[in-house]
RNA sequence: GGAGGGAUACCCAAGCGGCCAAAGGGACCAGACUGUAAAUCUGGCGCAUUUAUGCUUCGAAGGUUCGAAUCCUUCUCCCUCCA
């Protein structure tokens, strides 16, 4: 299937959305114009460290950008950094990163390819592994590559600089990381390399090295980093402030609805093609729309509409669950609505526990066998339960 | 190699023989207020029990003592300065 590549200005308008850095802009414009004129796709490269076990919305910002290129008719390469993972990019860290085992890399890479096609067009995506060329380099070739860069420039990179100045160790092989990533570009000869904005240094190293190897240097495009649910840090699974793209529709919807308002506005340009004006748009409405849009992206329009209706109806409990406990506090512990009996009693005392939307304050509250009811603790969604004591 | 400092609950951090289940802050949970947001206020935040009591905690193991997070011994791990 062939997609007609639109004029450069039209393309640029789309590509600049959610983009932090794009340079050299004139060069990219020129190549986009050429691609339109000859209807010849540009080669787009994006590298992924196979470190994250699951994709979350933060990753999708970049993947969406790739998808935009695809929709404009370009050729996208999804590069799995299986060889670079042997080093582990220390970007943004103030310490070395422990290398991954080969098995772990395989598992993570599989997770990526399983999930990434929720967004990318599988038929129009080229998957590459950088072990294919990096694994073949001789020591001599590595030296030749290393000779094309210098330490002073390498130390311009923020995390290296910080570590150098604070006398924290920097292993020599870490300095090789940006060069390896740059060499990926020599191997693939992309027109554009995409990355998160924290990758800007590595992407520029790619430009430099390509030039050194007599190639036309790639253009560089970085996207903004998505702030996580806490409204503070970059979204990451280890911080627990993420929305996984395989999470159930309801969970996703609720997480997004619980976003701090300020954070929500920053999500629009990065994740959608709209940017409502905070001054004139009611925040709650905007947030619901955002949640619905994102749920629809991963679960379909129908599911998204359904979740929204469910949420607006007060999130009625859906499934029946069974328990052998008769004591309210014990049931809460069983359902992990409380971490311990003490905590359960505490919540009951504080009025956070509702049975059939009636507040229960008796910490010894016990259900008769056979009772069926709806239990809600705090802001969590209610659960429908049936007591089946012997 | 030499000198010194530290390890306290999820994180930071006080305590330095009894009044310590352990101050304070953050995070987190519940309530009020709200929009299932933010801000603010209130309560909670080791475990168990119908709440007052018991049990287990202060890097690890021993010891001194009526009594230890606090004193002593050994061990483990961190950090700073000098060479």
Short mmCIF file of C-alpha atoms (C1' of nucleotides) in Angstrom, two decimals:
data_model
loop_
_atom_site.label_atom_id
_atom_site.label_comp_id
_atom_site.label_asym_id
_atom_site.label_seq_id
_atom_site.Cartn_x
_atom_site.Cartn_y
_atom_site.Cartn_z
CA UNK A 1 0.00 0.00 0.00
CA UNK A 2 1.39 3.34 -0.97
CA UNK A 3 0.80 6.52 0.87
CA UNK A 4 1.04 9.78 -0.95
CA UNK A 5 3.65 11.94 0.73
CA UNK A 6 2.23 15.46 1.25
CA UNK A 7 4.08 18.77 0.70
CA UNK A 8 6.87 19.68 3.10
CA UNK A 9 5.03 22.43 4.97
CA UNK A 10 2.12 20.16 5.59
CA UNK A 11 4.42 17.45 6.93
CA UNK A 12 6.39 19.81 9.09
CA UNK A 13 3.29 21.19 10.74
CA UNK A 14 2.38 17.71 11.90
CA UNK A 15 5.88 16.69 12.91
CA UNK A 16 6.60 19.75 14.99
CA UNK A 17 3.81 18.97 17.40
CA UNK A 18 5.11 17.91 20.82
CA UNK A 19 8.62 18.30 19.49
CA UNK A 20 11.23 19.96 21.67
CA UNK A 21 14.15 20.15 19.32
CA UNK A 22 14.35 19.80 15.59
CA UNK A 23 17.49 20.61 13.70
CA UNK A 24 18.76 21.54 11.28
CA UNK A 25 15.27 22.61 10.38
CA UNK A 26 16.08 23.91 6.93
CA UNK A 27 17.78 20.63 6.08
CA UNK A 28 14.78 18.61 7.18
CA UNK A 29 12.46 20.87 5.23
CA UNK A 30 14.60 20.29 2.18
CA UNK A 31 14.49 16.53 2.56
CA UNK A 32 10.77 16.57 3.18
CA UNK A 33 10.34 18.59 0.03
CA UNK A 34 12.44 16.08 -1.90
CA UNK A 35 10.40 13.23 -0.53
CA UNK A 36 7.24 14.95 -1.71
CA UNK A 37 8.63 15.78 -5.09
CA UNK A 38 9.91 12.28 -5.86
CA UNK A 39 7.41 10.47 -3.65
CA UNK A 40 10.38 8.77 -2.07
CA UNK A 41 10.08 8.02 1.65
CA UNK A 42 12.64 9.31 4.14
CA UNK A 43 14.42 6.82 6.36
CA UNK A 44 13.55 7.32 10.01
CA UNK A 45 15.50 5.70 12.83
CA UNK A 46 14.51 5.37 16.45
CA UNK A 47 16.47 3.30 18.90
CA UNK A 48 15.11 1.59 21.97
CA UNK A 49 17.05 0.20 24.85
CA UNK A 50 15.49 -3.14 25.66
CA UNK A 51 15.53 -2.22 29.35
CA UNK A 52 11.90 -1.45 30.10
CA UNK A 53 9.81 -4.53 30.63
CA UNK A 54 6.53 -2.85 29.67
CA UNK A 55 5.56 0.05 27.51
CA UNK A 56 3.80 2.95 29.14
CA UNK A 57 2.40 6.24 27.89
CA UNK A 58 5.81 7.88 28.24
CA UNK A 59 7.17 5.61 25.55
CA UNK A 60 4.22 6.21 23.31
CA UNK A 61 5.08 9.87 22.82
CA UNK A 62 8.03 8.80 20.76
CA UNK A 63 6.25 5.89 19.16
CA UNK A 64 3.42 8.20 18.13
CA UNK A 65 5.96 10.44 16.49
CA UNK A 66 7.21 7.43 14.56
CA UNK A 67 3.65 6.63 13.59
CA UNK A 68 3.23 10.18 12.30
CA UNK A 69 6.15 9.64 9.98
CA UNK A 70 4.60 6.39 8.85
CA UNK A 71 1.29 8.03 8.13
CA UNK A 72 3.11 10.61 6.08
CA UNK A 73 4.49 7.77 4.03
CA UNK A 74 8.00 7.45 5.41
CA UNK A 75 10.00 4.37 6.27
CA UNK A 76 10.44 3.76 9.97
CA UNK A 77 13.08 1.57 11.55
CA UNK A 78 12.50 0.33 15.06
CA UNK A 79 16.01 -0.35 16.27
CA UNK A 80 16.45 -2.61 19.24
CA UNK A 81 19.65 -1.80 21.07
CA UNK A 82 20.47 -5.33 22.06
CA UNK A 83 24.19 -4.70 21.71
CA UNK A 84 24.25 -1.26 23.30
CA UNK A 85 22.31 -2.77 26.20
CA UNK A 86 25.48 -4.61 27.06
CA UNK A 87 26.73 -1.24 28.24
CA UNK A 88 23.54 0.38 29.37
CA UNK A 89 23.16 4.05 28.61
CA UNK A 90 23.87 6.09 31.71
CA UNK A 91 21.88 9.05 30.37
CA UNK A 92 20.29 11.04 33.12
CA UNK A 93 21.90 8.92 35.75
CA UNK A 94 24.74 9.76 38.00
CA UNK A 95 26.02 6.25 38.12
CA UNK A 96 26.85 3.35 35.90
CA UNK A 97 23.97 1.22 34.91
CA UNK A 98 24.28 -2.49 35.43
CA UNK A 99 24.29 -4.34 32.13
CA UNK A 100 21.41 -6.62 31.25
CA UNK A 101 21.73 -10.31 30.75
CA UNK A 102 21.18 -11.65 27.27
CA UNK A 103 18.05 -13.51 28.30
CA UNK A 104 16.61 -10.38 29.85
CA UNK A 105 17.29 -8.45 26.68
CA UNK A 106 15.45 -11.05 24.64
CA UNK A 107 12.45 -11.00 26.94
CA UNK A 108 12.28 -7.21 27.00
CA UNK A 109 12.68 -6.92 23.27
CA UNK A 110 9.84 -9.37 22.78
CA UNK A 111 7.63 -7.30 25.04
CA UNK A 112 8.44 -4.26 22.96
CA UNK A 113 7.63 -5.84 19.66
CA UNK A 114 4.46 -7.36 21.10
CA UNK A 115 3.22 -4.01 22.31
CA UNK A 116 4.58 -1.47 19.91
CA UNK A 117 2.27 -2.46 17.08
CA UNK A 118 -0.68 -1.22 19.01
CA UNK A 119 0.57 2.08 17.62
CA UNK A 120 2.85 1.41 14.70
CA UNK A 121 1.83 -0.09 11.40
CA UNK A 122 3.41 -3.51 11.49
CA UNK A 123 3.68 -3.80 7.74
CA UNK A 124 5.50 -0.55 7.38
CA UNK A 125 7.97 -1.00 10.24
CA UNK A 126 11.46 -2.37 9.87
CA UNK A 127 12.86 -4.01 12.97
CA UNK A 128 16.59 -4.10 13.39
CA UNK A 129 18.97 -5.25 16.09
CA UNK A 130 22.19 -3.36 16.45
CA UNK A 131 24.17 -6.46 17.35
CA UNK A 132 23.94 -7.11 13.64
CA UNK A 133 26.68 -4.56 12.87
CA UNK A 134 28.12 -3.63 16.26
CA UNK A 135 28.86 -7.25 17.03
CA UNK A 136 30.96 -7.50 13.92
CA UNK A 137 33.24 -4.55 14.48
CA UNK A 138 36.88 -5.42 14.96
CA UNK A 139 38.91 -3.73 17.63
CA UNK A 140 40.65 -1.80 14.92
CA UNK A 141 37.35 -0.49 13.65
CA UNK A 142 36.35 0.49 17.16
CA UNK A 143 39.55 2.48 17.48
CA UNK A 144 38.85 4.14 14.18
CA UNK A 145 35.40 5.08 15.40
CA UNK A 146 36.68 6.35 18.75
CA UNK A 147 39.27 8.48 16.96
CA UNK A 148 36.42 10.45 15.40
CA UNK A 149 35.33 11.98 18.66
CA UNK A 150 37.15 13.62 21.53
CA UNK A 151 36.97 13.63 25.28
CA UNK A 152 36.28 17.32 25.71
CA UNK A 153 33.17 17.03 23.57
CA UNK A 154 32.13 13.85 25.28
CA UNK A 155 32.33 15.63 28.61
CA UNK A 156 29.84 18.18 27.37
CA UNK A 157 27.23 15.61 28.05
CA UNK A 158 25.51 16.56 31.26
CA UNK A 159 25.73 13.36 33.23
CA UNK A 160 29.35 12.76 32.24
CA UNK A 161 30.21 16.31 33.15
CA UNK A 162 28.54 16.08 36.54
CA UNK A 163 30.23 12.84 37.33
CA UNK A 164 33.60 14.08 36.15
CA UNK A 165 33.35 17.19 38.28
CA UNK A 166 32.22 15.32 41.35
CA UNK A 167 34.93 12.69 40.92
CA UNK A 168 32.42 9.90 40.50
CA UNK A 169 33.80 7.14 38.41
CA UNK A 170 33.19 7.02 34.69
CA UNK A 171 34.25 3.76 33.14
CA UNK A 172 35.86 4.09 29.73
CA UNK A 173 33.30 1.88 28.06
CA UNK A 174 30.53 4.26 29.08
CA UNK A 175 32.07 6.88 26.85
CA UNK A 176 31.65 4.43 24.03
CA UNK A 177 27.90 4.37 24.39
CA UNK A 178 27.15 7.52 22.40
CA UNK A 179 29.60 6.35 19.75
CA UNK A 180 27.90 3.02 19.41
CA UNK A 181 24.56 4.69 19.04
CA UNK A 182 26.13 7.04 16.50
CA UNK A 183 27.51 4.08 14.62
CA UNK A 184 23.99 2.70 14.35
CA UNK A 185 23.30 5.73 12.23
CA UNK A 186 26.35 5.02 10.09
CA UNK A 187 24.97 1.53 9.55
CA UNK A 188 21.40 2.61 8.80
CA UNK A 189 22.03 5.99 7.17
CA UNK A 190 18.75 7.52 8.30
CA UNK A 191 17.47 10.89 7.20
CA UNK A 192 16.11 11.56 10.65
CA UNK A 193 16.76 10.09 14.05
CA UNK A 194 14.07 10.43 16.68
CA UNK A 195 14.48 10.28 20.42
CA UNK A 196 13.31 11.55 23.78
CA UNK A 197 14.80 14.89 24.60
CA UNK A 198 17.20 13.29 27.08
CA UNK A 199 18.79 11.66 24.05
CA UNK A 200 19.77 14.90 22.38
CA UNK A 201 23.48 14.46 22.99
CA UNK A 202 23.57 10.96 21.56
CA UNK A 203 21.58 12.00 18.52
CA UNK A 204 23.96 14.82 17.81
CA UNK A 205 26.91 12.50 18.20
CA UNK A 206 25.25 10.52 15.42
CA UNK A 207 25.25 13.58 13.20
CA UNK A 208 28.90 14.20 13.86
CA UNK A 209 30.02 10.63 13.30
CA UNK A 210 28.02 10.26 10.10
CA UNK A 211 29.74 13.32 8.76
CA UNK A 212 33.11 11.85 9.75
CA UNK A 213 32.24 8.73 7.79
CA UNK A 214 31.46 10.80 4.74
CA UNK A 215 27.71 10.51 5.02
CA UNK A 216 25.02 13.13 4.85
CA UNK A 217 24.34 13.72 8.58
CA UNK A 218 20.93 12.85 9.88
CA UNK A 219 18.44 15.40 11.10
CA UNK A 220 17.57 15.20 14.75
CA UNK A 221 14.15 15.38 16.29
CA UNK A 222 13.46 15.07 20.00
CA UNK A 223 10.12 14.84 21.74
CA UNK A 224 9.22 16.13 25.19
CA UNK A 225 9.38 13.83 28.17
CA UNK A 226 6.02 12.93 29.59
CA UNK A 227 5.54 13.81 33.24
CA UNK A 228 4.15 10.97 35.30
CA UNK A 229 0.98 10.65 37.37
CA UNK A 230 2.62 12.30 40.35
CA UNK A 231 2.99 15.47 38.31
CA UNK A 232 6.65 15.67 39.25
CA UNK A 233 8.95 13.14 37.66
CA UNK A 234 9.33 11.79 34.18
CA UNK A 235 7.00 8.85 33.73
CA UNK A 236 8.73 5.62 34.56
CA UNK A 237 7.70 2.24 35.70
CA UNK A 238 10.22 2.17 38.52
CA UNK A 239 8.71 5.35 39.96
CA UNK A 240 5.28 3.79 39.77
CA UNK A 241 3.87 6.95 38.18
CA UNK A 242 3.05 5.35 34.87
CA UNK A 243 0.08 4.24 32.81
CA UNK A 244 0.88 0.97 31.08
CA UNK A 245 -0.55 0.58 27.61
CA UNK A 246 -1.79 -2.92 28.37
CA UNK A 247 -3.64 -1.87 31.49
CA UNK A 248 -7.39 -2.42 31.61
CA UNK A 249 -9.55 0.38 30.27
CA UNK A 250 -11.01 1.29 33.65
CA UNK A 251 -7.65 1.52 35.35
CA UNK A 252 -6.31 3.67 32.58
CA UNK A 253 -9.31 5.98 32.62
CA UNK A 254 -9.21 6.44 36.38
CA UNK A 255 -5.49 7.07 36.48
CA UNK A 256 -5.80 9.80 33.89
CA UNK A 257 -8.79 11.35 35.65
CA UNK A 258 -6.68 11.56 38.79
CA UNK A 259 -3.93 13.50 37.08
CA UNK A 260 -3.03 16.88 38.51
CA UNK A 261 -4.58 19.52 36.25
CA UNK A 262 -1.28 21.22 35.44
CA UNK A 263 0.17 17.93 34.31
CA UNK A 264 -2.85 17.13 32.20
CA UNK A 265 -2.35 20.22 30.04
CA UNK A 266 1.21 19.14 29.31
CA UNK A 267 -0.02 15.77 28.15
CA UNK A 268 -2.17 17.12 25.34
CA UNK A 269 0.53 18.22 22.91
CA UNK A 270 2.61 15.15 23.62
CA UNK A 271 -0.10 12.54 23.32
CA UNK A 272 -2.86 14.01 21.19
CA UNK A 273 -3.33 16.27 18.21
CA UNK A 274 -5.19 18.85 20.25
CA UNK A 275 -4.04 21.54 22.65
CA UNK A 276 -7.03 23.03 24.42
CA UNK A 277 -6.52 26.41 26.01
CA UNK A 278 -6.49 26.07 29.80
CA UNK A 279 -7.92 29.56 30.12
CA UNK A 280 -11.07 28.79 28.19
CA UNK A 281 -11.55 25.04 28.62
CA UNK A 282 -13.05 23.55 31.77
CA UNK A 283 -10.34 21.33 33.23
CA UNK A 284 -12.55 18.43 34.14
CA UNK A 285 -14.07 18.24 30.68
CA UNK A 286 -10.65 18.38 29.08
CA UNK A 287 -9.42 15.63 31.34
CA UNK A 288 -12.34 13.36 30.58
CA UNK A 289 -11.79 13.90 26.89
CA UNK A 290 -8.10 13.15 27.26
CA UNK A 291 -8.81 9.98 29.21
CA UNK A 292 -11.36 8.84 26.68
CA UNK A 293 -9.06 9.53 23.76
CA UNK A 294 -6.21 7.58 25.27
CA UNK A 295 -8.36 4.66 26.35
CA UNK A 296 -9.79 4.55 22.84
CA UNK A 297 -6.29 4.38 21.43
CA UNK A 298 -5.51 1.16 23.24
CA UNK A 299 -8.92 -0.40 23.78
CA UNK A 300 -11.05 0.99 20.97
CA UNK A 301 -13.69 3.69 20.74
CA UNK A 302 -16.50 1.50 22.02
CA UNK A 303 -14.63 0.45 25.12
CA UNK A 304 -13.63 4.04 25.81
CA UNK A 305 -17.19 5.32 25.58
CA UNK A 306 -18.30 2.51 27.81
CA UNK A 307 -15.69 3.27 30.45
CA UNK A 308 -16.63 6.90 30.47
CA UNK A 309 -20.28 6.08 30.94
CA UNK A 310 -19.37 3.64 33.68
CA UNK A 311 -17.27 6.27 35.42
CA UNK A 312 -19.98 8.85 35.18
CA UNK A 313 -22.55 6.45 36.57
CA UNK A 314 -20.51 6.30 39.76
CA UNK A 315 -18.36 3.33 38.77
CA UNK A 316 -20.81 0.59 39.70
CA UNK A 317 -19.22 -2.68 40.70
CA UNK A 318 -19.10 -5.12 37.85
CA UNK A 319 -18.07 -8.52 39.01
CA UNK A 320 -19.30 -10.65 41.84
CA UNK A 321 -16.59 -11.81 44.16
CA UNK A 322 -16.94 -14.42 46.83
CA UNK A 323 -15.53 -14.55 50.29
CA UNK A 324 -15.61 -16.96 53.18
CA UNK A 325 -14.99 -14.23 55.72
CA UNK A 326 -17.95 -12.72 57.49
CA UNK A 327 -16.14 -9.96 59.32
CA UNK A 328 -15.95 -6.68 57.44
CA UNK A 329 -12.42 -5.83 58.52
CA UNK A 330 -11.17 -9.29 57.56
CA UNK A 331 -12.83 -9.01 54.15
CA UNK A 332 -11.06 -5.73 53.53
CA UNK A 333 -7.73 -7.35 54.29
CA UNK A 334 -8.60 -10.29 52.06
CA UNK A 335 -9.38 -7.97 49.15
CA UNK A 336 -6.25 -5.94 49.87
CA UNK A 337 -8.35 -2.88 50.55
CA UNK A 338 -6.39 -2.68 53.79
CA UNK A 339 -2.90 -3.89 54.58
CA UNK A 340 -3.73 -5.22 58.03
CA UNK A 341 -6.60 -5.61 60.44
CA UNK A 342 -5.44 -2.47 62.22
CA UNK A 343 -5.54 -0.50 59.03
CA UNK A 344 -8.96 -1.86 58.16
CA UNK A 345 -10.34 -0.88 61.57
CA UNK A 346 -8.75 2.51 61.19
CA UNK A 347 -10.46 3.10 57.88
CA UNK A 348 -13.80 1.96 59.28
CA UNK A 349 -13.43 4.28 62.24
CA UNK A 350 -12.57 7.18 60.00
CA UNK A 351 -15.70 6.67 57.96
CA UNK A 352 -14.00 5.55 54.81
CA UNK A 353 -15.91 2.31 54.43
CA UNK A 354 -19.30 2.00 52.77
CA UNK A 355 -21.52 -1.02 52.39
CA UNK A 356 -24.19 -0.48 49.76
CA UNK A 357 -23.22 3.19 49.97
CA UNK A 358 -24.10 3.28 53.67
CA UNK A 359 -21.20 4.33 55.85
CA UNK A 360 -20.23 1.66 58.39
CA UNK A 361 -18.43 2.77 61.53
CA UNK A 362 -18.64 -0.36 63.67
CA UNK A 363 -15.23 -1.98 63.53
CA UNK A 364 -16.68 -5.33 64.53
CA UNK A 365 -19.28 -5.28 61.76
CA UNK A 366 -20.07 -8.81 60.62
CA UNK A 367 -22.16 -10.07 57.72
CA UNK A 368 -24.59 -12.94 57.94
CA UNK A 369 -23.74 -15.90 55.76
CA UNK A 370 -25.17 -15.47 52.28
CA UNK A 371 -25.12 -11.69 52.38
CA UNK A 372 -24.58 -9.97 49.06
CA UNK A 373 -23.52 -6.35 49.01
CA UNK A 374 -21.37 -3.69 47.48
CA UNK A 375 -18.26 -2.63 49.37
CA UNK A 376 -16.44 0.61 48.80
CA UNK A 377 -13.34 1.77 50.62
CA UNK A 378 -12.26 5.34 50.16
CA UNK A 379 -12.04 6.52 46.58
CA UNK A 380 -11.45 3.07 45.16
CA UNK A 381 -14.12 1.68 42.93
CA UNK A 382 -16.75 -0.43 44.71
CA UNK A 383 -16.58 -4.22 44.75
CA UNK A 384 -19.58 -6.50 44.70
CA UNK A 385 -19.34 -9.33 47.15
CA UNK A 386 -21.12 -12.39 48.34
CA UNK A 387 -20.43 -14.06 51.67
CA UNK A 388 -20.26 -17.81 51.54
CA UNK A 389 -19.43 -18.97 55.02
CA UNK A 390 -19.81 -22.61 55.94
"C1'" G B 1 48.49 2.48 54.64
"C1'" G B 2 46.81 6.64 58.42
"C1'" A B 3 42.70 9.65 60.90
"C1'" G B 4 37.79 10.30 61.68
"C1'" G B 5 32.16 10.03 60.79
"C1'" G B 6 27.89 7.08 60.08
"C1'" A B 7 24.05 2.76 59.80
"C1'" U B 8 16.86 4.50 63.39
"C1'" A B 9 10.22 2.57 60.58
"C1'" C B 10 8.72 3.58 52.79
"C1'" C B 11 12.45 8.08 52.31
"C1'" C B 12 14.95 12.16 55.03
"C1'" A B 13 15.91 12.83 60.08
"C1'" A B 14 15.79 13.54 65.89
"C1'" G B 15 16.73 10.60 70.14
"C1'" C B 16 22.05 8.81 73.21
"C1'" G B 17 19.94 4.35 80.25
"C1'" G B 18 13.49 4.24 82.11
"C1'" C B 19 8.36 9.21 80.58
"C1'" C B 20 10.38 5.44 73.21
"C1'" A B 21 6.32 1.84 69.09
"C1'" A B 22 10.48 5.88 68.98
"C1'" A B 23 10.10 13.92 67.80
"C1'" G B 24 9.82 16.50 63.05
"C1'" G B 25 9.34 16.60 57.62
"C1'" G B 26 8.17 14.10 53.03
"C1'" A B 27 5.53 10.15 50.74
"C1'" C B 28 1.21 7.35 51.55
"C1'" C B 29 -4.03 6.23 53.47
"C1'" A B 30 -8.98 7.97 55.39
"C1'" G B 31 -12.35 12.22 56.43
"C1'" A B 32 -14.15 17.47 55.50
"C1'" C B 33 -14.14 20.81 51.36
"C1'" U B 34 -14.13 19.76 45.91
"C1'" G B 35 -14.30 18.08 40.01
"C1'" U B 36 -12.47 11.18 41.63
"C1'" A B 37 -7.58 17.54 40.39
"C1'" A B 38 -4.89 21.26 43.33
"C1'" A B 39 -4.71 23.98 47.90
"C1'" U B 40 -6.31 23.87 52.98
"C1'" C B 41 -7.86 21.63 57.56
"C1'" U B 42 -8.57 16.92 60.63
"C1'" G B 43 -7.21 11.97 61.77
"C1'" G B 44 -4.03 7.78 60.72
"C1'" C B 45 0.47 5.57 59.24
"C1'" G B 46 4.89 -1.98 63.15
"C1'" C B 47 1.48 -6.32 64.32
"C1'" A B 48 -2.68 -8.45 67.16
"C1'" U B 49 -6.96 -8.14 69.89
"C1'" U B 50 -14.37 -4.80 70.39
"C1'" U B 51 -8.68 0.38 72.28
"C1'" A B 52 -6.52 -0.95 76.54
"C1'" U B 53 -3.35 -4.00 76.75
"C1'" G B 54 0.12 -7.46 74.73
"C1'" C B 55 3.80 -8.74 71.20
"C1'" U B 56 7.89 -7.70 67.56
"C1'" U B 57 11.21 -3.41 65.96
"C1'" C B 58 16.13 1.23 65.91
"C1'" G B 59 22.75 -2.60 60.53
"C1'" A B 60 23.99 -8.17 62.74
"C1'" A B 61 25.31 -11.27 66.88
"C1'" G B 62 26.51 -11.48 71.84
"C1'" G B 63 27.07 -8.97 76.79
"C1'" U B 64 26.25 -5.33 81.13
"C1'" U B 65 21.67 -3.74 83.74
"C1'" C B 66 15.68 -4.38 87.53
"C1'" G B 67 15.42 -1.88 82.65
"C1'" A B 68 19.02 -0.56 76.25
"C1'" A B 69 17.68 2.57 70.00
"C1'" U B 70 20.73 4.61 73.91
"C1'" C B 71 26.57 1.50 77.62
"C1'" C B 72 30.46 -2.61 76.33
"C1'" U B 73 32.53 -6.47 72.74
"C1'" U B 74 32.86 -8.62 68.00
"C1'" C B 75 31.20 -8.57 63.00
"C1'" U B 76 29.04 -6.46 58.29
"C1'" C B 77 28.28 -2.35 55.20
"C1'" C B 78 28.71 2.89 53.86
"C1'" C B 79 31.05 7.86 53.79
"C1'" U B 80 34.80 11.95 54.48
"C1'" C B 81 39.79 13.69 54.99
"C1'" C B 82 45.20 12.64 54.68
"C1'" A B 83 49.06 9.53 52.15
#
